[in-house]
Coordinates of C-alpha atoms in Angstrom, one line a residue:
M1 CA 63.5 -55.0 -30.0
S2 CA 63.8 -58.8 -29.7
T3 CA 60.9 -60.6 -28.1
Y4 CA 63.5 -62.2 -25.8
L5 CA 64.6 -58.9 -24.3
T6 CA 65.5 -59.5 -20.7
H7 CA 67.5 -56.4 -19.7
V8 CA 66.3 -52.8 -19.8
D9 CA 69.8 -51.6 -20.6
A10 CA 69.4 -53.2 -24.1
Y11 CA 67.3 -50.1 -24.9
L12 CA 70.0 -47.5 -24.3
S13 CA 72.8 -49.7 -25.7
A14 CA 70.9 -50.2 -28.9
S15 CA 69.9 -46.5 -29.3
A16 CA 73.6 -45.5 -28.6
Q17 CA 74.8 -47.9 -31.2
R18 CA 72.1 -47.1 -33.8
D19 CA 72.3 -43.3 -33.5
P20 CA 75.1 -42.2 -31.2
N21 CA 75.0 -38.5 -31.9
K22 CA 71.2 -38.2 -31.5
I23 CA 70.2 -35.9 -28.7
A24 CA 68.8 -38.1 -25.9
I25 CA 68.3 -35.6 -23.0
V26 CA 67.9 -31.8 -23.0
D27 CA 68.1 -30.4 -19.5
H28 CA 69.0 -27.2 -17.6
N29 CA 65.8 -25.7 -19.1
G30 CA 67.0 -26.2 -22.6
A31 CA 70.6 -25.1 -22.1
R32 CA 72.4 -28.5 -22.1
R33 CA 72.1 -31.4 -24.6
T34 CA 73.4 -35.0 -24.1
T35 CA 73.7 -37.6 -26.8
F36 CA 72.8 -41.2 -26.5
A37 CA 76.6 -42.1 -26.8
E38 CA 77.5 -39.7 -24.0
L39 CA 74.7 -41.0 -21.8
N40 CA 75.7 -44.6 -22.5
E41 CA 79.3 -43.9 -21.7
L42 CA 78.5 -42.2 -18.3
G43 CA 76.4 -45.3 -17.5
Q44 CA 79.2 -47.6 -18.4
R45 CA 81.7 -45.7 -16.2
L46 CA 79.4 -45.7 -13.2
G47 CA 78.5 -49.4 -13.8
S48 CA 82.2 -50.2 -13.9
Q49 CA 82.8 -48.5 -10.6
L50 CA 80.0 -50.4 -8.9
I51 CA 81.5 -53.6 -10.2
A52 CA 84.8 -52.6 -8.7
L53 CA 83.1 -52.1 -5.4
G54 CA 81.9 -55.7 -5.7
L55 CA 78.2 -54.8 -5.8
E56 CA 75.7 -57.0 -7.6
R57 CA 71.9 -57.1 -7.0
Q58 CA 72.3 -54.5 -4.3
A59 CA 70.5 -51.3 -3.5
V60 CA 72.0 -48.1 -4.7
L61 CA 70.5 -44.8 -3.4
I62 CA 70.7 -41.8 -5.8
I63 CA 70.1 -38.4 -4.3
L64 CA 70.1 -35.9 -7.2
P65 CA 67.8 -33.3 -8.8
K66 CA 66.0 -34.2 -12.0
S67 CA 68.8 -34.1 -14.5
M68 CA 70.9 -35.9 -17.1
E69 CA 73.2 -37.0 -14.3
A70 CA 70.3 -38.7 -12.5
L71 CA 69.4 -40.6 -15.7
A72 CA 73.1 -41.6 -16.2
C73 CA 73.1 -43.0 -12.7
F74 CA 70.0 -45.0 -13.4
T75 CA 71.7 -46.6 -16.4
G76 CA 75.0 -47.2 -14.6
V77 CA 73.2 -49.0 -11.7
T78 CA 71.3 -51.0 -14.2
K79 CA 74.3 -52.0 -16.3
S80 CA 76.1 -53.3 -13.2
N81 CA 73.1 -55.5 -12.3
N82 CA 72.1 -53.5 -9.2
F83 CA 68.9 -51.6 -8.6
Y84 CA 68.3 -48.0 -7.7
T85 CA 66.1 -45.7 -5.6
I86 CA 65.9 -42.0 -6.4
F87 CA 65.5 -39.1 -4.0
E88 CA 65.6 -35.5 -4.8
E89 CA 68.0 -33.3 -2.8
N90 CA 65.2 -31.3 -1.2
A91 CA 63.6 -34.4 0.4
P92 CA 63.2 -34.1 4.1
L93 CA 66.0 -35.7 6.1
A94 CA 63.5 -37.4 8.4
R95 CA 61.9 -39.3 5.4
L96 CA 65.3 -40.1 4.0
T97 CA 66.3 -41.6 7.3
K98 CA 63.3 -43.9 7.2
V99 CA 64.0 -45.0 3.7
I100 CA 67.7 -45.7 4.4
A101 CA 66.6 -47.9 7.4
V102 CA 64.5 -50.0 5.1
L103 CA 66.7 -50.0 2.0
K104 CA 70.1 -50.4 3.6
P105 CA 71.9 -49.2 0.4
Q106 CA 75.4 -50.4 -0.3
A107 CA 76.2 -47.3 -2.3
I108 CA 74.9 -43.7 -2.3
I109 CA 75.5 -41.3 -5.2
T110 CA 75.1 -37.5 -4.5
R111 CA 76.6 -34.2 -5.5
A112 CA 79.8 -33.4 -3.6
D113 CA 78.2 -30.4 -2.0
Y114 CA 74.9 -32.2 -1.0
A115 CA 73.8 -30.6 2.3
H116 CA 73.2 -33.8 4.2
R117 CA 76.3 -35.7 2.9
A118 CA 77.8 -35.9 6.4
D119 CA 74.5 -37.3 7.8
L120 CA 74.5 -40.0 5.1
A121 CA 77.8 -41.5 6.5
A122 CA 76.2 -41.8 9.9
L123 CA 72.8 -43.0 8.7
S124 CA 74.3 -45.6 6.3
P125 CA 77.8 -46.5 7.6
N126 CA 78.1 -49.5 5.3
A127 CA 77.4 -47.6 2.1
T128 CA 80.1 -46.3 -0.2
L129 CA 79.5 -42.6 -0.9
L130 CA 80.2 -41.6 -4.6
A131 CA 80.2 -38.0 -5.9
V132 CA 78.3 -37.7 -9.2
E133 CA 81.0 -35.3 -10.5
D134 CA 83.5 -38.1 -10.4
I135 CA 81.7 -40.4 -12.8
P136 CA 83.5 -39.2 -16.0
T137 CA 86.8 -40.2 -14.3
F138 CA 85.8 -43.8 -13.4
A139 CA 87.7 -46.4 -15.4
L140 CA 85.8 -48.5 -17.9
D141 CA 85.5 -52.3 -17.4
L142 CA 83.7 -53.5 -20.5
E143 CA 84.4 -57.1 -19.8
G144 CA 83.0 -56.8 -16.3
L145 CA 79.9 -55.1 -17.7
E146 CA 79.4 -57.9 -20.2
Q147 CA 79.7 -60.5 -17.5
R148 CA 77.1 -58.7 -15.4
R149 CA 74.7 -58.7 -18.4
L150 CA 75.2 -62.5 -18.7
N151 CA 74.5 -63.0 -15.0
H152 CA 71.3 -61.0 -15.2
I153 CA 67.7 -62.4 -15.4
D154 CA 64.6 -60.4 -16.1
T155 CA 63.1 -60.8 -12.7
D156 CA 66.1 -59.0 -11.1
L157 CA 65.1 -55.7 -9.6
L158 CA 65.4 -52.5 -11.7
Y159 CA 64.2 -50.0 -9.1
V160 CA 62.5 -49.5 -5.8
L161 CA 60.2 -46.4 -5.5
F162 CA 59.0 -45.4 -2.0
T163 CA 55.4 -44.4 -1.5
S164 CA 53.6 -43.6 1.8
G165 CA 50.7 -45.6 3.0
S166 CA 47.9 -44.3 5.3
T167 CA 50.4 -44.5 8.2
G168 CA 52.8 -42.2 6.5
E169 CA 55.5 -44.8 6.7
P170 CA 57.4 -45.2 3.4
K171 CA 56.8 -48.5 1.5
G172 CA 59.4 -49.6 -1.1
V173 CA 57.7 -50.8 -4.3
T174 CA 60.0 -53.3 -6.1
I175 CA 59.8 -53.4 -9.9
S176 CA 61.7 -55.9 -12.0
H177 CA 63.2 -55.5 -15.5
R178 CA 60.5 -57.8 -16.9
S179 CA 57.7 -55.5 -15.7
V180 CA 59.2 -52.4 -17.2
I181 CA 60.0 -54.1 -20.5
D182 CA 56.4 -55.4 -20.7
Y183 CA 55.2 -51.8 -20.1
V184 CA 57.6 -50.1 -22.6
E185 CA 56.8 -52.6 -25.4
W186 CA 53.1 -51.9 -25.0
L187 CA 53.7 -48.1 -24.8
T188 CA 55.8 -47.9 -27.9
A189 CA 53.4 -50.1 -29.9
H190 CA 50.2 -48.4 -28.7
F191 CA 51.3 -44.8 -29.0
G192 CA 53.7 -45.2 -31.9
F193 CA 56.6 -43.6 -30.2
N194 CA 59.7 -43.4 -32.4
Q195 CA 63.0 -41.5 -32.9
D196 CA 61.0 -38.4 -33.9
T197 CA 59.0 -38.3 -30.7
V198 CA 59.9 -35.4 -28.4
F199 CA 58.8 -35.6 -24.7
L200 CA 58.5 -32.8 -22.2
N201 CA 58.7 -34.4 -18.8
Q202 CA 56.6 -33.2 -15.9
A203 CA 56.7 -36.0 -13.3
P204 CA 59.4 -36.1 -10.7
F205 CA 61.8 -39.1 -11.1
Y206 CA 60.6 -40.4 -7.7
F207 CA 57.1 -40.6 -9.2
D208 CA 56.4 -43.7 -11.3
N209 CA 54.8 -41.6 -14.1
S210 CA 58.4 -40.7 -15.1
V211 CA 59.0 -44.3 -16.2
L212 CA 57.0 -43.7 -19.4
D213 CA 59.1 -40.7 -20.3
I214 CA 62.5 -42.2 -19.4
Y215 CA 62.3 -45.7 -20.8
S216 CA 60.2 -44.9 -23.9
T217 CA 63.0 -42.4 -24.8
L218 CA 65.7 -44.9 -24.3
S219 CA 63.8 -47.6 -26.2
V220 CA 63.0 -45.8 -29.4
G221 CA 65.8 -43.2 -29.5
A222 CA 63.4 -40.2 -28.8
T223 CA 64.4 -37.0 -27.1
L224 CA 63.4 -36.1 -23.5
H225 CA 63.3 -32.6 -22.2
L226 CA 63.7 -31.8 -18.5
I227 CA 62.7 -28.4 -17.1
D228 CA 62.4 -27.1 -13.6
S229 CA 59.2 -28.1 -11.8
S230 CA 58.7 -24.4 -10.9
W231 CA 58.1 -23.6 -14.5
F232 CA 54.7 -25.3 -14.5
M233 CA 53.4 -22.4 -12.4
F234 CA 53.9 -20.2 -15.4
P235 CA 51.8 -21.8 -18.3
T236 CA 52.9 -19.2 -20.9
K237 CA 56.5 -20.0 -20.2
V238 CA 55.9 -23.7 -20.7
V239 CA 53.9 -23.2 -23.8
D240 CA 56.7 -21.1 -25.3
Y241 CA 59.1 -24.0 -24.4
L242 CA 56.8 -26.6 -26.0
S243 CA 56.7 -24.5 -29.2
A244 CA 60.4 -23.6 -29.3
H245 CA 61.4 -27.3 -29.0
Q246 CA 58.6 -28.7 -31.1
V247 CA 57.5 -31.1 -28.3
T248 CA 55.1 -33.8 -29.7
T249 CA 54.1 -35.7 -26.5
I250 CA 53.3 -34.8 -23.0
F251 CA 52.5 -37.1 -20.1
W252 CA 51.4 -34.9 -17.2
V253 CA 49.3 -35.3 -14.1
P254 CA 45.7 -34.0 -14.4
S255 CA 46.4 -31.2 -11.8
V256 CA 48.9 -29.6 -14.1
L257 CA 46.6 -30.0 -17.1
C258 CA 43.8 -28.4 -15.2
Y259 CA 45.9 -25.5 -14.1
F260 CA 46.7 -24.8 -17.7
A261 CA 43.0 -25.2 -18.7
N262 CA 41.9 -22.8 -16.0
T263 CA 44.0 -20.0 -17.4
N264 CA 43.6 -18.4 -20.9
V265 CA 46.9 -19.8 -22.1
L266 CA 45.4 -22.5 -24.4
A267 CA 42.9 -20.0 -25.9
Q268 CA 45.6 -17.4 -26.5
H269 CA 48.5 -19.6 -27.6
A270 CA 47.0 -22.7 -29.2
S271 CA 48.6 -21.8 -32.6
K272 CA 52.0 -22.2 -31.0
L273 CA 51.3 -25.9 -30.2
N274 CA 50.9 -27.3 -33.7
A275 CA 53.7 -29.8 -33.1
L276 CA 51.9 -31.3 -30.1
K277 CA 50.2 -34.5 -31.1
Q278 CA 49.7 -36.6 -27.9
V279 CA 48.4 -35.5 -24.5
I280 CA 48.5 -38.4 -22.0
F281 CA 47.6 -38.2 -18.3
C282 CA 47.6 -40.3 -15.2
G283 CA 47.9 -40.2 -11.5
E284 CA 44.4 -39.0 -10.4
P285 CA 41.0 -38.4 -12.1
M286 CA 41.0 -36.0 -15.0
P287 CA 38.0 -33.7 -14.7
T288 CA 36.1 -33.7 -18.1
K289 CA 35.5 -29.9 -17.9
Q290 CA 39.2 -29.1 -18.1
L291 CA 39.8 -31.9 -20.6
N292 CA 37.2 -30.4 -22.8
V293 CA 39.1 -27.1 -22.8
W294 CA 42.2 -28.9 -24.0
R295 CA 40.2 -30.8 -26.7
R296 CA 38.5 -27.6 -27.9
H297 CA 41.7 -25.6 -28.4
L298 CA 44.0 -28.4 -29.5
P299 CA 41.8 -30.7 -31.5
Q300 CA 44.7 -32.2 -33.4
C301 CA 45.9 -34.0 -30.3
R302 CA 45.2 -37.6 -29.2
Y303 CA 44.0 -37.7 -25.6
T304 CA 44.6 -40.8 -23.5
N305 CA 43.6 -41.4 -19.9
L306 CA 46.0 -43.9 -18.2
Y307 CA 45.4 -45.5 -14.9
G308 CA 47.5 -47.5 -12.4
P309 CA 49.2 -47.5 -9.0
T310 CA 53.0 -47.7 -8.5
E311 CA 52.6 -51.4 -7.6
I312 CA 51.8 -52.3 -11.2
T313 CA 54.6 -50.5 -13.0
D314 CA 52.7 -47.2 -13.5
V315 CA 49.8 -48.3 -15.7
C316 CA 47.4 -51.2 -16.1
A317 CA 44.4 -49.5 -17.9
Y318 CA 43.9 -47.0 -20.7
F319 CA 41.1 -45.1 -22.3
E320 CA 41.3 -43.2 -25.6
V321 CA 39.1 -40.1 -25.4
E322 CA 37.3 -40.3 -28.8
R323 CA 33.8 -39.2 -27.9
D324 CA 32.3 -36.2 -26.3
F325 CA 31.8 -36.0 -22.5
S326 CA 29.7 -33.5 -20.5
D327 CA 31.6 -31.4 -18.0
D328 CA 30.2 -33.4 -15.0
E329 CA 30.8 -36.9 -16.4
I330 CA 33.4 -39.2 -15.0
L331 CA 36.1 -40.1 -17.5
P332 CA 36.5 -43.9 -17.8
I333 CA 39.7 -45.7 -17.1
G334 CA 38.7 -48.0 -19.9
Y335 CA 40.4 -51.3 -20.6
A336 CA 43.3 -53.5 -19.5
C337 CA 46.7 -52.9 -21.1
H338 CA 48.2 -55.7 -23.1
N339 CA 49.2 -58.8 -21.1
T340 CA 47.3 -57.5 -18.1
Q341 CA 44.0 -58.7 -16.6
L342 CA 41.7 -56.5 -14.6
L343 CA 39.3 -58.2 -12.1
V344 CA 36.6 -56.6 -10.2
F345 CA 35.4 -58.2 -6.9
E346 CA 32.6 -57.5 -4.5
Q347 CA 34.1 -58.2 -1.1
T348 CA 32.3 -59.2 2.0
D349 CA 33.3 -58.3 5.6
D350 CA 33.7 -61.9 6.5
E351 CA 37.0 -63.2 7.9
P352 CA 38.5 -64.4 5.7
P353 CA 36.7 -62.2 3.1
C354 CA 34.6 -63.7 0.3
Y355 CA 35.0 -62.5 -3.2
R356 CA 32.3 -62.4 -5.9
L357 CA 33.5 -61.6 -9.4
I358 CA 31.8 -58.6 -11.1
T359 CA 31.6 -58.9 -14.9
P360 CA 30.8 -56.4 -17.6
A361 CA 27.2 -57.7 -17.6
D362 CA 26.9 -56.3 -14.0
V363 CA 26.5 -52.8 -15.3
G364 CA 26.9 -50.2 -12.5
Q365 CA 27.8 -52.8 -9.8
K366 CA 30.7 -51.3 -7.8
G367 CA 33.6 -53.4 -6.6
V368 CA 37.3 -53.3 -5.8
L369 CA 39.7 -53.5 -8.7
F370 CA 42.4 -56.1 -8.7
V371 CA 45.2 -56.5 -11.3
R372 CA 46.9 -59.6 -12.6
G373 CA 50.0 -59.9 -14.9
N374 CA 53.7 -59.3 -15.5
S375 CA 53.2 -55.7 -14.4
L376 CA 52.9 -56.6 -10.8
S377 CA 55.5 -55.5 -8.3
L378 CA 57.5 -58.2 -6.6
G379 CA 56.2 -56.8 -3.3
Y380 CA 57.3 -54.2 -0.7
Y381 CA 61.0 -54.1 0.0
G382 CA 61.7 -55.6 3.4
N383 CA 58.0 -55.7 4.3
Q384 CA 56.5 -59.1 4.0
S385 CA 53.4 -58.4 6.0
Q386 CA 52.4 -55.5 3.8
T387 CA 53.2 -57.5 0.7
Q388 CA 50.9 -60.4 1.9
A389 CA 48.1 -57.9 2.7
R390 CA 48.0 -56.3 -0.8
F391 CA 49.2 -59.1 -3.1
I392 CA 46.8 -61.9 -2.7
Q393 CA 46.2 -65.3 -4.2
N394 CA 43.6 -65.2 -7.0
P395 CA 40.4 -66.1 -5.1
L396 CA 39.0 -67.7 -8.2
H397 CA 41.2 -70.8 -7.7
H398 CA 43.9 -72.2 -5.4
N399 CA 45.6 -74.6 -7.9
Y400 CA 48.9 -72.7 -8.2
L401 CA 50.5 -69.4 -7.2
D402 CA 48.6 -66.7 -9.1
R403 CA 49.0 -63.2 -7.5
L404 CA 46.6 -60.3 -7.8
Y405 CA 47.3 -56.8 -6.6
D406 CA 44.5 -55.1 -4.6
T407 CA 44.4 -51.5 -5.9
G408 CA 42.0 -50.3 -3.2
D409 CA 40.0 -48.4 -5.9
I410 CA 36.3 -48.6 -6.4
V411 CA 35.2 -49.3 -10.0
A412 CA 32.2 -50.4 -12.1
Y413 CA 31.5 -51.3 -15.7
N414 CA 29.4 -48.9 -17.7
L415 CA 27.0 -49.8 -20.6
R416 CA 29.9 -49.8 -23.0
G417 CA 31.9 -52.3 -21.0
E418 CA 34.4 -49.7 -19.9
L419 CA 35.7 -49.5 -16.4
V420 CA 34.9 -46.3 -14.5
C421 CA 36.8 -45.4 -11.3
Y422 CA 35.0 -43.7 -8.4
G423 CA 37.9 -43.2 -6.1
R424 CA 39.6 -45.0 -3.3
A425 CA 37.9 -47.7 -1.2
D426 CA 39.3 -45.7 1.8
G427 CA 37.6 -42.7 0.1
Q428 CA 34.3 -44.6 0.2
I429 CA 32.4 -43.5 3.3
K430 CA 29.3 -44.6 5.0
Y431 CA 27.2 -41.6 5.9
Q432 CA 23.6 -41.7 7.2
G433 CA 23.4 -45.3 6.3
N434 CA 24.5 -44.8 2.7
R435 CA 27.7 -45.8 1.0
I436 CA 29.2 -42.8 -0.9
E437 CA 32.2 -42.4 -3.2
L438 CA 33.7 -38.9 -2.6
G439 CA 35.2 -39.0 -6.1
E440 CA 31.7 -39.2 -7.6
I441 CA 30.7 -36.0 -5.8
E442 CA 33.9 -34.3 -7.0
A443 CA 33.2 -35.2 -10.6
V444 CA 29.8 -33.6 -10.4
V445 CA 31.0 -30.4 -8.7
S446 CA 33.9 -30.1 -11.2
G447 CA 31.3 -29.7 -14.0
H448 CA 30.1 -26.4 -12.6
H449 CA 31.1 -23.7 -15.0
E450 CA 32.4 -21.4 -12.2
I451 CA 34.5 -24.0 -10.4
N452 CA 38.2 -24.6 -11.3
A453 CA 39.0 -27.4 -8.8
C454 CA 37.4 -29.1 -5.9
A455 CA 38.0 -31.8 -3.2
C456 CA 35.8 -33.5 -0.7
V457 CA 36.9 -34.4 2.8
F458 CA 35.0 -36.5 5.3
T459 CA 35.2 -36.1 9.0
D460 CA 31.9 -36.5 10.8
H461 CA 30.2 -35.0 7.7
I462 CA 31.2 -34.2 4.1
T463 CA 33.0 -30.9 3.4
L464 CA 33.4 -29.6 -0.1
F465 CA 36.5 -27.4 -0.7
Y466 CA 36.3 -25.5 -4.0
V467 CA 38.2 -22.9 -6.0
S468 CA 36.0 -20.6 -8.0
T469 CA 36.8 -18.8 -11.2
T470 CA 35.9 -15.5 -9.7
G471 CA 37.4 -16.0 -6.3
Q472 CA 34.0 -15.4 -4.8
E473 CA 31.7 -17.8 -2.9
L474 CA 29.1 -19.6 -5.0
D475 CA 25.6 -20.6 -4.2
L476 CA 25.8 -24.3 -5.3
S477 CA 22.6 -25.5 -3.6
T478 CA 20.4 -25.7 -6.7
Y479 CA 23.2 -27.1 -8.9
L480 CA 23.9 -29.9 -6.4
K481 CA 20.2 -30.7 -5.7
E482 CA 19.6 -31.2 -9.4
R483 CA 22.5 -33.7 -9.8
L484 CA 23.1 -35.5 -6.5
P485 CA 20.9 -37.5 -4.1
T486 CA 20.2 -35.6 -0.9
Y487 CA 22.5 -37.9 1.1
M488 CA 25.5 -37.1 -1.2
I489 CA 25.2 -33.3 -1.0
P490 CA 28.1 -31.9 1.1
T491 CA 27.0 -30.6 4.5
S492 CA 29.5 -27.7 4.4
R493 CA 31.2 -25.9 1.6
V494 CA 34.5 -23.9 1.8
L495 CA 35.7 -21.5 -0.7
W496 CA 39.5 -22.1 -1.0
P497 CA 42.1 -19.8 -2.6
R498 CA 44.3 -22.4 -4.2
F499 CA 44.9 -26.1 -3.5
E500 CA 48.4 -27.2 -2.4
L501 CA 49.7 -30.2 -4.2
N502 CA 51.7 -33.1 -2.6
Q503 CA 55.0 -34.3 -4.0
N504 CA 53.3 -36.2 -6.8
G505 CA 51.3 -33.3 -8.0
K506 CA 48.0 -34.3 -6.5
I507 CA 45.7 -32.3 -4.2
D508 CA 47.0 -32.6 -0.7
R509 CA 43.9 -33.8 1.1
L510 CA 45.7 -34.4 4.4
K511 CA 46.3 -30.6 4.7
L512 CA 42.6 -30.0 4.0
K513 CA 41.6 -32.4 6.8
A514 CA 44.1 -30.8 9.1
W515 CA 42.6 -27.4 8.4
L516 CA 39.2 -28.8 9.3
Q517 CA 40.4 -30.2 12.6
G518 CA 42.4 -27.1 13.6
P519 CA 41.3 -23.7 14.8
H520 CA 40.0 -21.3 12.1

C-alpha cells in the first residue's frame, strides 16, 4: 500500500481489483462464500444510496448479526464518507435506546424483520431506515463515490464503538481512518499477513478485537471465516472447522483459549491443526498455565500477547512469547507497537495531580500506563467531559497540544525492560494499609495445577472465586502462603461451577460482586 494511504476503503478496492474472484468472507458456518468483487459491489451500492440521502460525515447505525452483510455495510458507510456503529440484533433495547440518544444516527440499517424496527422509528425519528435485503437493488453512483473519496481526509471518523464505563452508561469511542490505517500497516508487516492467510474470527463486531480480523483481511486479500459464537462452547466442533478450512491464524480472547486448554481437545486433536501457525490473543490477561498447554501441544505456532483498550484502536503493545514461563508467572504485555509511545507515570493524589515518569531503570516500580500516538481515539462521542478526563495533555511539557490516553492500568518494567500489567487501577485496592493488585493474586492462583480459572472481587475483604478441575473444593492455604504475602491472601474462597462471560468474552465480575452482596 502507498505510504500516503488516507482512506480505509483503499484496502478493499485494491483487493477487489487485484483478485476479484478470491474468497473474502466465509459465513453461515462455512456454507456461504463471498468474493472480494461481490463484497466491494455491495459496499458501492450502499454507499451510493447514502449519498442519495445526502449524508456525509454522519453517523450510520448498523443492527445486524455477525455476517457478510454487516461487513458490506461497514464498507458502504465508509465509501460514502460516513461512519458506522454496529449493534447485534440481540442487544437489549434499553442499551440501544441510550446509544441512539448519544449517537443521533441519520440512517439505520437492519433486517426487514428486526424485532425492534418499529421502536427505531420512535427512538430516532430523523433517521432513514434501510433494509439490508434491499442493498443489491440500490443504484450505483460511481461518480458520487469518487467525489466522496476526494472529499475525505484521514482524520474523518471510521467508526464509533460503544463501551460501558464504571457507571454502566455507554461511551462512544471515536476512531479515525488514520488510526486504523496505522494499526493495519503495523499488523500486516509484523505478522506477515498475506493473501494466503486464513482467519477464524471469534470477537463480536462490536468488540474492537474484530478490527484486526476485518481490516487485515481487506488489506492483504486474505480470507475471513465467521462462525456462530455458540460454537466456541464446543471445542471439538471448532477444531474440526479449523482443520477443514485450513485456518492459519486466530485472534481470540484469553477466556476462549483457556476454555479450550482446560479440555482435552488440544491433546486429542493437535494433529488436525497443522495448518495453524499464529495464535494471537488480547482483551484480558492470558494465564500462563493455559498458554503453556497450547504451546506444548501446538509448538509450531507463533504466540503473541497483544494489549490495548478500545480508545487506542485495539492495540498499543505486543509481546512475542519466545521463552518459557512458569504456570504462575504474569505474561508481559511487552513493548510499544510501531509509531506508539508508552509512558508510565506515578501519580500523586494532589489537585491537580503531579506525574513522575517511571523508566525501565525503575524495575518493579508500579505506575499508570499512558499512551501517545496516532492510535489514539479522537475522544468520546458527544461527551467532552469524559474526553477531557481521560485524554490529557502530556505532563512532561506544555509547549503544544500533545495528547495522552490514560489507560487506567497498573504496569511496571521487569528486568528485561518489558512492561508487565497488574490489572486496572480501579482493581488496585488498599486493604489493611497495603496497596494490592487483584490481578497479581489471580496470576498466582491460576498457576495451581487443579484450577481452571479464577477471579478476585473486593468488597470489605478479598474473595477468591475459582473453578477447579475436579469440581471439588480445594485446600489452597499452603499453596497461597508459599507464594503470596499474608496481606494478599484472600480472606474467603468460593468454589464456582463456571464463570459467566460478559459481551466481550471476559469474566463478568459485576455478577460475582452482586452474588456476594445478595442472599446465599
